[in-house]
Coordinates of C-alpha atoms and ligand atoms in Angstrom, one line a residue:
M1 CA 65.2 31.2 -158.1
F2 CA 62.7 33.1 -155.9
N3 CA 62.4 32.5 -152.2
K4 CA 58.8 33.6 -151.9
V5 CA 56.0 34.3 -154.3
L6 CA 52.6 36.1 -154.0
I7 CA 49.7 34.8 -155.7
A8 CA 47.3 37.5 -156.8
N9 CA 44.4 35.3 -157.5
R10 CA 41.9 32.8 -156.2
G11 CA 40.2 29.5 -157.0
E12 CA 41.8 26.6 -158.8
I13 CA 44.4 28.6 -160.6
A14 CA 45.8 30.0 -157.2
L15 CA 46.1 26.3 -156.0
R16 CA 47.9 25.4 -159.2
I17 CA 50.4 28.2 -158.7
I18 CA 50.9 27.2 -155.2
R19 CA 51.6 23.6 -156.1
A20 CA 54.3 24.6 -158.7
C21 CA 56.0 26.8 -156.2
K22 CA 56.0 24.0 -153.6
E23 CA 57.7 21.7 -156.2
L24 CA 60.4 24.6 -156.7
S25 CA 60.7 25.1 -153.0
I26 CA 59.3 28.5 -153.1
K27 CA 57.4 29.9 -150.1
T28 CA 53.9 31.1 -151.0
V29 CA 51.8 34.1 -149.9
A30 CA 48.1 34.0 -150.6
V31 CA 45.8 37.0 -150.7
Y32 CA 42.1 36.8 -150.3
S33 CA 38.8 38.6 -150.1
Q34 CA 36.5 38.6 -146.9
A35 CA 34.3 36.1 -149.0
D36 CA 37.2 33.7 -149.5
A37 CA 38.5 33.3 -145.9
D38 CA 37.5 29.5 -146.2
S39 CA 39.1 29.1 -149.7
L40 CA 41.6 26.4 -150.1
H41 CA 44.2 28.6 -151.4
V42 CA 44.3 30.3 -148.1
L43 CA 44.8 27.1 -146.2
M44 CA 47.4 25.7 -148.7
A45 CA 49.7 28.9 -148.8
D46 CA 52.5 29.4 -146.3
E47 CA 51.1 32.8 -145.5
A48 CA 47.7 34.4 -146.3
Y49 CA 46.5 38.1 -146.0
C50 CA 43.0 39.5 -146.4
V51 CA 43.2 42.3 -149.1
G52 CA 39.6 43.7 -149.0
P53 CA 35.9 42.9 -149.2
A54 CA 34.1 40.6 -151.5
A55 CA 33.9 42.8 -154.5
A56 CA 36.8 42.0 -156.9
A57 CA 37.5 45.7 -157.5
K58 CA 38.1 46.1 -153.7
S59 CA 40.2 42.8 -153.1
Y60 CA 41.7 41.0 -156.1
L61 CA 42.0 44.1 -158.1
N62 CA 43.1 46.2 -155.2
V63 CA 46.5 47.1 -156.5
S64 CA 47.9 49.1 -153.6
N65 CA 46.9 46.3 -150.9
I66 CA 48.3 43.6 -152.9
I67 CA 51.6 45.4 -153.5
S68 CA 51.7 46.3 -149.8
V69 CA 51.3 42.7 -148.8
A70 CA 54.0 41.6 -151.2
L71 CA 56.4 44.2 -149.8
M72 CA 55.5 43.4 -146.2
S73 CA 55.7 39.7 -146.5
G74 CA 59.1 39.9 -148.3
A75 CA 57.8 38.3 -151.6
E76 CA 60.1 38.7 -154.4
A77 CA 57.5 38.1 -157.4
I78 CA 53.9 38.2 -158.0
H79 CA 52.1 35.5 -160.0
P80 CA 48.9 36.9 -161.4
G81 CA 47.2 33.8 -162.7
Y82 CA 44.5 34.3 -165.4
G83 CA 41.8 36.9 -165.3
F84 CA 42.0 39.7 -162.5
M85 CA 45.5 41.4 -162.9
S86 CA 47.0 39.1 -165.5
E87 CA 46.7 41.4 -168.4
R88 CA 47.0 44.7 -166.6
A89 CA 50.0 46.6 -167.9
D90 CA 49.6 49.1 -165.1
F91 CA 49.9 46.5 -162.5
A92 CA 53.0 45.0 -164.1
E93 CA 54.5 48.6 -164.2
M94 CA 53.6 49.1 -160.5
C95 CA 55.3 45.7 -159.6
K96 CA 58.4 46.9 -161.4
E97 CA 58.6 50.2 -159.6
H98 CA 58.6 48.4 -156.3
D99 CA 61.2 46.0 -157.4
L100 CA 58.8 42.9 -157.6
V101 CA 58.9 40.6 -160.5
F102 CA 55.7 40.4 -162.3
I103 CA 55.5 36.8 -163.6
G104 CA 54.6 37.5 -167.1
P105 CA 55.8 39.6 -170.1
S106 CA 56.9 43.3 -169.8
P107 CA 54.2 46.0 -169.3
E108 CA 55.0 47.3 -172.8
M109 CA 54.4 43.8 -174.2
I110 CA 51.0 43.4 -172.2
R111 CA 49.8 46.8 -173.5
Q112 CA 50.9 45.9 -177.1
M113 CA 49.1 42.5 -177.1
G114 CA 46.3 43.4 -174.8
D115 CA 45.0 46.0 -177.3
K116 CA 43.7 43.3 -179.8
A117 CA 43.6 45.6 -182.9
T118 CA 47.3 46.7 -182.3
A119 CA 48.2 42.8 -181.7
K120 CA 46.9 42.0 -185.1
Q121 CA 49.0 44.7 -186.7
T122 CA 52.0 43.7 -184.7
M123 CA 51.7 40.0 -185.7
L124 CA 50.9 40.8 -189.3
A125 CA 54.2 42.8 -189.4
A126 CA 56.0 39.9 -187.8
G127 CA 54.8 37.4 -190.6
M128 CA 51.5 35.9 -189.3
P129 CA 48.4 35.9 -191.3
V130 CA 45.7 37.6 -189.4
V131 CA 41.8 37.6 -189.7
P132 CA 41.1 40.1 -192.5
G133 CA 39.8 43.4 -191.2
L134 CA 39.9 47.1 -191.2
D135 CA 43.3 48.1 -189.8
G136 CA 43.2 49.5 -186.3
I137 CA 40.6 51.0 -184.1
T138 CA 38.0 53.3 -185.6
A139 CA 34.7 55.0 -184.6
D140 CA 34.2 56.4 -188.2
H141 CA 31.0 54.7 -189.2
A142 CA 31.3 55.7 -192.9
K143 CA 34.7 54.1 -193.1
I144 CA 33.6 51.0 -191.3
K145 CA 30.5 50.6 -193.6
A146 CA 32.6 51.2 -196.6
W147 CA 35.1 48.4 -195.6
A148 CA 32.3 46.0 -194.7
D149 CA 30.4 46.7 -197.9
E150 CA 33.5 45.9 -199.8
A151 CA 34.8 42.9 -197.8
G152 CA 31.2 41.4 -197.7
Y153 CA 29.1 40.4 -194.8
P154 CA 28.9 38.9 -192.2
V155 CA 31.5 40.9 -190.2
L156 CA 32.3 41.1 -186.5
V157 CA 32.7 44.3 -184.4
K158 CA 35.0 43.6 -181.6
A159 CA 36.2 45.4 -178.4
T160 CA 40.0 46.1 -178.7
A161 CA 40.2 45.5 -174.8
G162 CA 37.8 42.4 -175.0
G163 CA 38.2 39.4 -173.1
G164 CA 36.1 36.4 -171.7
G165 CA 34.0 36.3 -174.9
K166 CA 32.6 39.7 -174.2
G167 CA 32.3 42.8 -176.3
M168 CA 31.5 41.3 -179.8
R169 CA 28.8 42.1 -182.3
L170 CA 28.0 40.0 -185.4
V171 CA 26.7 42.0 -188.2
E172 CA 24.9 40.1 -191.1
S173 CA 24.0 43.1 -193.2
A174 CA 24.8 46.8 -193.9
D175 CA 21.7 48.2 -192.2
H176 CA 22.8 46.7 -188.7
I177 CA 26.2 48.0 -188.8
E178 CA 25.8 51.3 -187.2
N179 CA 23.7 50.0 -184.3
A180 CA 26.3 47.2 -183.8
V181 CA 29.1 49.5 -183.5
H182 CA 27.2 51.6 -180.9
S183 CA 26.3 48.8 -178.8
A184 CA 29.7 47.2 -179.0
Q185 CA 31.2 50.5 -177.9
A186 CA 28.7 50.8 -175.0
E187 CA 29.3 47.2 -173.8
A188 CA 33.1 47.6 -174.1
Q189 CA 33.1 50.8 -172.0
A190 CA 31.0 49.1 -169.4
A191 CA 33.0 46.0 -169.2
F192 CA 36.6 47.1 -169.9
G193 CA 36.5 50.8 -169.4
N194 CA 37.5 51.4 -173.1
P195 CA 34.8 51.8 -175.8
D196 CA 37.4 51.3 -178.8
V197 CA 36.3 48.7 -181.3
Y198 CA 37.7 47.2 -184.4
I199 CA 36.1 45.2 -187.2
E200 CA 37.1 42.1 -189.0
K201 CA 35.5 39.3 -191.3
Y202 CA 33.5 36.8 -189.5
I203 CA 35.0 33.5 -190.3
L204 CA 32.2 31.0 -191.0
K205 CA 32.1 27.9 -188.9
P206 CA 35.8 28.0 -187.9
R207 CA 37.7 26.0 -185.5
H208 CA 39.3 27.7 -182.6
I209 CA 42.9 26.3 -182.4
E210 CA 45.5 28.0 -180.3
F211 CA 49.3 27.4 -179.9
Q212 CA 51.0 27.4 -176.5
I213 CA 54.4 29.2 -176.7
L214 CA 57.4 29.5 -174.2
A215 CA 59.9 32.3 -174.6
D216 CA 62.7 32.9 -172.3
K217 CA 64.6 36.2 -171.7
Y218 CA 67.5 35.2 -174.1
G219 CA 65.4 35.1 -177.3
H220 CA 64.8 31.3 -177.2
V221 CA 61.2 30.5 -178.3
I222 CA 59.4 27.0 -178.6
H223 CA 55.9 26.1 -179.0
L224 CA 54.2 23.1 -177.3
G225 CA 51.7 22.4 -180.0
E226 CA 48.0 23.2 -180.3
R227 CA 44.9 23.1 -178.2
D228 CA 41.4 22.8 -179.9
C229 CA 38.8 24.9 -178.2
S230 CA 36.1 24.9 -180.6
I231 CA 33.3 23.7 -178.2
Q232 CA 32.1 27.2 -177.0
R233 CA 29.1 28.9 -175.8
R234 CA 28.8 32.6 -176.4
H235 CA 32.4 32.7 -177.4
Q236 CA 33.5 31.1 -174.2
K237 CA 35.2 27.9 -174.0
L238 CA 33.5 24.8 -172.4
I239 CA 35.6 21.8 -173.6
E240 CA 39.4 21.9 -174.7
E241 CA 41.5 19.2 -176.1
A242 CA 45.0 18.5 -177.4
P243 CA 45.9 17.6 -180.1
S244 CA 43.3 18.9 -182.4
P245 CA 41.4 16.1 -184.0
V246 CA 42.1 17.8 -187.4
M247 CA 45.7 18.7 -187.1
T248 CA 48.4 17.0 -189.0
T249 CA 52.2 16.8 -188.0
E250 CA 53.2 18.8 -191.1
L251 CA 50.7 21.7 -190.5
R252 CA 51.6 21.8 -186.7
E253 CA 55.2 22.2 -187.6
K254 CA 54.5 24.9 -190.3
V255 CA 52.1 26.9 -188.1
G256 CA 54.3 26.3 -185.1
R257 CA 57.3 27.7 -186.9
T258 CA 55.5 30.8 -188.2
I259 CA 54.4 31.5 -184.6
T260 CA 57.7 31.0 -182.9
D261 CA 59.4 33.2 -185.6
A262 CA 56.8 36.0 -184.9
I263 CA 57.1 35.6 -181.1
A264 CA 61.0 35.9 -181.5
E265 CA 60.7 38.8 -183.8
I266 CA 58.5 40.8 -181.3
G267 CA 60.8 40.0 -178.5
Y268 CA 58.0 38.4 -176.3
E269 CA 59.1 36.9 -172.9
G270 CA 57.2 34.2 -170.8
V271 CA 54.5 31.8 -171.5
G272 CA 51.7 32.8 -174.0
T273 CA 49.0 31.5 -176.3
V274 CA 48.5 32.5 -179.8
E275 CA 44.8 32.1 -180.7
L276 CA 44.0 31.3 -184.2
L277 CA 40.9 30.6 -186.3
F278 CA 41.1 27.8 -188.8
D279 CA 38.6 27.8 -191.7
N280 CA 37.1 24.6 -193.3
H281 CA 40.2 24.5 -195.8
M282 CA 42.5 24.7 -192.8
N283 CA 43.6 28.4 -193.8
Y284 CA 44.6 29.9 -190.5
Y285 CA 44.3 33.5 -189.2
F286 CA 45.8 35.0 -186.0
M287 CA 42.9 36.2 -183.8
E288 CA 44.6 37.4 -180.4
M289 CA 47.4 36.6 -178.1
N290 CA 46.9 36.0 -174.4
T291 CA 49.8 37.0 -172.5
R292 CA 49.4 34.8 -169.4
I293 CA 48.8 31.2 -168.3
Q294 CA 45.5 29.9 -169.7
V295 CA 42.7 28.1 -168.1
E296 CA 43.2 25.2 -170.4
H297 CA 46.9 24.8 -170.0
P298 CA 46.7 21.3 -168.4
V299 CA 45.7 19.6 -171.8
T300 CA 49.1 20.6 -173.0
E301 CA 50.8 19.5 -169.8
M302 CA 49.2 16.1 -170.1
I303 CA 50.3 15.4 -173.7
T304 CA 53.8 16.9 -173.5
G305 CA 54.8 16.0 -169.8
I306 CA 56.0 19.6 -169.3
D307 CA 54.9 21.5 -166.4
L308 CA 53.9 24.9 -167.6
L309 CA 53.8 26.7 -164.4
K310 CA 57.2 25.6 -163.3
E311 CA 58.6 26.7 -166.6
Q312 CA 56.9 30.0 -166.3
I313 CA 58.1 30.7 -162.9
R314 CA 61.7 29.7 -163.9
M315 CA 61.8 32.0 -167.0
A316 CA 60.5 34.9 -164.9
A317 CA 63.3 34.3 -162.4
G318 CA 65.7 34.7 -165.4
E319 CA 66.5 31.1 -166.0
R320 CA 67.3 29.9 -169.5
L321 CA 64.7 27.6 -171.2
T322 CA 66.7 24.3 -171.4
L323 CA 63.8 22.7 -173.6
K324 CA 64.6 22.6 -177.4
Q325 CA 61.8 22.3 -180.0
E326 CA 63.2 19.0 -180.9
D327 CA 62.7 17.8 -177.2
V328 CA 59.0 18.5 -177.3
T329 CA 57.0 15.2 -178.1
F330 CA 53.3 14.6 -178.0
N331 CA 52.0 11.5 -176.1
G332 CA 48.4 10.5 -176.7
H333 CA 45.4 12.8 -176.2
S334 CA 44.0 15.0 -173.5
I335 CA 40.5 16.5 -172.8
E336 CA 39.4 19.1 -170.4
C337 CA 35.8 19.8 -169.2
R338 CA 35.1 23.0 -167.4
I339 CA 32.9 22.0 -164.4
N340 CA 30.8 25.1 -163.5
A341 CA 28.3 25.8 -160.9
E342 CA 25.7 26.5 -163.6
D343 CA 22.5 24.9 -164.5
P344 CA 22.8 23.6 -168.1
S345 CA 19.0 23.1 -168.3
K346 CA 18.4 26.8 -167.5
G347 CA 20.7 28.3 -170.0
F348 CA 23.7 27.8 -168.0
A349 CA 22.6 30.2 -165.3
P350 CA 25.0 30.7 -162.6
R351 CA 24.1 28.8 -159.4
P352 CA 26.5 29.6 -156.5
G353 CA 25.7 27.9 -153.2
T354 CA 27.0 25.4 -150.8
I355 CA 28.4 22.1 -151.9
D356 CA 27.0 19.5 -149.9
G357 CA 28.9 16.5 -151.2
F358 CA 32.0 16.3 -153.2
I359 CA 33.5 13.0 -154.4
V360 CA 36.3 13.5 -156.8
P361 CA 37.1 10.9 -159.6
G362 CA 40.7 9.2 -159.7
G363 CA 42.3 6.4 -161.5
P364 CA 44.5 6.3 -164.6
G365 CA 44.6 9.2 -166.8
V366 CA 42.5 11.4 -164.5
R367 CA 43.4 15.0 -163.1
V368 CA 41.2 17.2 -161.2
D369 CA 42.3 20.9 -160.6
S370 CA 39.8 22.3 -158.1
H371 CA 39.7 24.5 -155.2
C372 CA 36.3 23.1 -153.8
Y373 CA 35.5 20.6 -151.1
Q374 CA 32.6 19.2 -149.2
D375 CA 30.7 22.0 -147.4
Y376 CA 32.6 24.7 -149.3
K377 CA 30.3 27.6 -150.0
I378 CA 30.9 29.0 -153.6
P379 CA 30.6 32.8 -153.3
P380 CA 28.5 34.5 -155.9
Y381 CA 31.0 37.3 -156.6
Y382 CA 33.4 35.6 -159.0
D383 CA 33.3 33.3 -161.9
S384 CA 31.4 29.9 -161.6
L385 CA 34.2 27.6 -162.3
I386 CA 34.2 24.7 -159.6
G387 CA 37.1 22.9 -161.3
K388 CA 38.7 21.3 -164.3
L389 CA 38.4 17.7 -165.0
I390 CA 41.1 16.6 -167.4
T391 CA 41.7 13.1 -168.7
H392 CA 44.6 11.6 -170.8
G393 CA 44.5 8.5 -172.9
K394 CA 46.7 6.9 -175.6
D395 CA 44.3 8.4 -178.1
R396 CA 41.2 10.5 -178.4
E397 CA 38.9 7.5 -177.9
E398 CA 40.6 6.4 -174.6
A399 CA 40.5 10.1 -173.3
I400 CA 36.8 10.2 -174.2
I401 CA 36.1 6.9 -172.5
R402 CA 38.1 8.0 -169.4
M403 CA 36.2 11.2 -169.3
R404 CA 32.8 9.5 -169.5
R405 CA 34.0 7.3 -166.4
A406 CA 35.4 10.2 -164.5
L407 CA 32.4 12.5 -165.1
D408 CA 30.3 9.6 -163.8
E409 CA 32.3 9.2 -160.7
F410 CA 32.4 13.0 -159.9
A411 CA 29.6 13.5 -157.4
I412 CA 28.8 17.1 -156.5
T413 CA 25.6 17.6 -154.7
G414 CA 23.8 20.7 -153.2
I415 CA 24.2 22.8 -156.4
P416 CA 23.7 22.2 -160.2
T417 CA 26.7 21.8 -162.3
T418 CA 27.7 21.3 -165.9
I419 CA 28.6 17.6 -165.4
P420 CA 25.5 16.3 -166.9
F421 CA 26.1 18.5 -169.9
H422 CA 29.6 17.2 -170.4
L423 CA 28.4 13.5 -170.0
D424 CA 25.8 14.1 -172.8
M425 CA 28.6 15.7 -174.9
M426 CA 30.9 12.7 -174.4
N427 CA 28.3 10.4 -175.6
F428 CA 27.1 12.5 -178.5
A429 CA 28.1 11.0 -181.8
P430 CA 29.1 14.3 -183.6
F431 CA 31.5 15.1 -180.7
V432 CA 32.9 11.6 -180.4
E433 CA 33.6 11.6 -184.2
G434 CA 35.3 14.9 -183.8
K435 CA 36.0 15.9 -187.3
E436 CA 33.1 18.3 -187.9
I437 CA 33.4 20.3 -184.7
T438 CA 33.4 24.2 -185.2
T439 CA 32.7 27.1 -183.0
N440 CA 29.1 26.8 -184.1
F441 CA 28.6 23.3 -182.8
M442 CA 26.6 24.0 -179.8
V443 CA 24.1 26.2 -181.9
E444 CA 24.2 23.9 -184.9
H445 CA 23.1 20.9 -182.7
G446 CA 20.5 22.8 -180.6
L447 CA 22.6 22.4 -177.3
V448 CA 22.1 26.1 -176.2
Ligands
LIG1 P1 41.2 31.3 -171.3 O1 41.5 32.3 -172.4 O2 42.3 31.0 -170.5 O3 40.5 30.1 -171.9 P2 38.9 32.6 -170.4 O4 38.7 33.5 -171.7 O5 37.9 31.7 -170.0 O6 40.3 32.0 -170.3 O7 39.1 33.7 -169.3 C1 39.6 33.3 -168.1 C2 39.2 34.2 -166.8 O8 39.5 35.4 -167.1 C3 37.6 34.3 -166.9 O9 37.3 34.3 -165.4 C4 37.3 35.4 -167.5 O10 36.1 35.9 -167.3 C5 38.5 36.3 -167.3 N1 38.9 37.3 -168.4 C6 39.5 37.0 -169.5 N2 39.8 38.2 -170.1 C7 39.4 39.2 -169.5 C8 39.3 40.6 -169.6 N3 39.8 41.3 -170.6 N4 38.7 41.3 -168.6 C9 38.2 40.6 -167.4 N5 38.3 39.5 -167.3 C10 38.8 38.6 -168.3
LIG2 P1 38.4 36.9 -176.2 O1 39.3 38.0 -176.0 O2 37.0 37.3 -175.4 O3 38.8 35.5 -175.8 P2 38.6 36.4 -178.9 O4 39.1 37.4 -180.0 O5 39.6 35.4 -178.6 O6 38.0 37.1 -177.7 O7 37.4 35.6 -179.6 C1 36.6 34.7 -178.9 C2 35.8 33.7 -179.7 O8 34.9 34.4 -180.6 C3 36.7 32.9 -180.6 O9 37.2 31.6 -180.0 C4 35.7 32.6 -181.8 O10 34.7 31.6 -181.4 C5 34.9 33.9 -181.9 N1 35.4 34.7 -182.8 C6 36.2 35.7 -182.5 N2 36.6 36.5 -183.8 C7 36.0 35.8 -184.8 C8 35.8 35.9 -186.2 N3 36.5 37.0 -186.8 N4 35.1 35.1 -186.9 C9 34.5 34.0 -186.3 N5 34.5 33.8 -185.0 C10 35.2 34.7 -184.1
LIG3 MG1 40.4 34.6 -176.9

């Protein structure tokens, strides 16, 4: 096992990683920007070093400074968390060149899966059904139009380097396709530095259901069931839960087996998430793979009792995964609400600022993963996540009842938050009923 790990991230996920390291008796090194000197991850780590000014490009994405701190502090491994460097193959490569373990899959695998068009082809070849589309990346408008005319509208133009819900264009008819390709390319170039796009069928009113997988270096692969992340705004997740209210044991086993076979086939290592879309007949299609720990991983931890971060770190250190598929059991139901510094009454506009009061809920079945505290100033430079409120209950009903209570207890003053939105949702009959939730839910019910 490692003696010391550097955490190349900030916010709640940096704390989550530090907590896992502490339980594994690993020393921790934090890095931070000038805007984050008062952040909790800086206080909680054994050592902390400033790696640059506020702008992420100059601090949390400053490869040479982060590698230098790792080498100077004697860290053996770097945990990238999610976002920032977590899916940067060049960073994983740089770690390798300096004999530092990147806690994640190999640079080749990150590259292969990070390019979403290539990932679809890889998974298709490994036996997974994928969202129907035109193979690979293309800028050939005539070819795109011919495919879409044949396949039928609506179709979706997507950035192959896309992430965080960005770089997608819905096309409802042939006369809009050329414009959509151009604007998706421009947005992709600006957001990801790569203008390449691919095209696929727009699945009508799907559910976003993703499977958590664990794969050690010795070819042993298991899945920890699914998370339903269908409550979204602009293709970004707001609420996640496990299990999915529409999943059956038989279907979980079947899809799970298809996924673990495919993951073993491609030789993936580490934790990862296979994101699928399910249509209203429960046909499923591979959409993309995230080669990192995910924001919503706690709902899986709550129902399986497995600490995903500790397993991830152990596997990166070369330990065998001792869990077998038959050891994985599911207990009750868990829901996560992303609490953001945003004003839901003003189109979810980000509202960073100083938190005057911060009273955290507790009691049975309640977990709060947050880096915030009273008088903490949320900097405007990064994403607006204040923290994640997670509840667990013996069934979905109890998880919702606990979520209502916990949201009610959660008192954050000084800035607007998404707490009132989540409270409304927990009391909204179609959500509570659960069976008719699709990625269209927010729009359908006029909630955005
Ligand atoms: P998850 O897939 O774990 O649910 P999100 O899609 O919410 O996570 O993304 C987590 C964080 O990572 C967000 O801060 C998001 O903006 C960022 N992120 C995700 N993918 C990318 C990407 N390709 N480029 C830049 N940032 C990204
Ligand atoms: P990101 O890398 O930004 O997470 P994804 O490919 O995972 O992008 O897509 C994000 C969301 O966009 C999905 O959860 C889903 O709501 C929607 N989406 C993506 N592809 C399709 C599709 N082919 N049909 C319908 N919705 C889609
Ligand atoms: Mg996704």
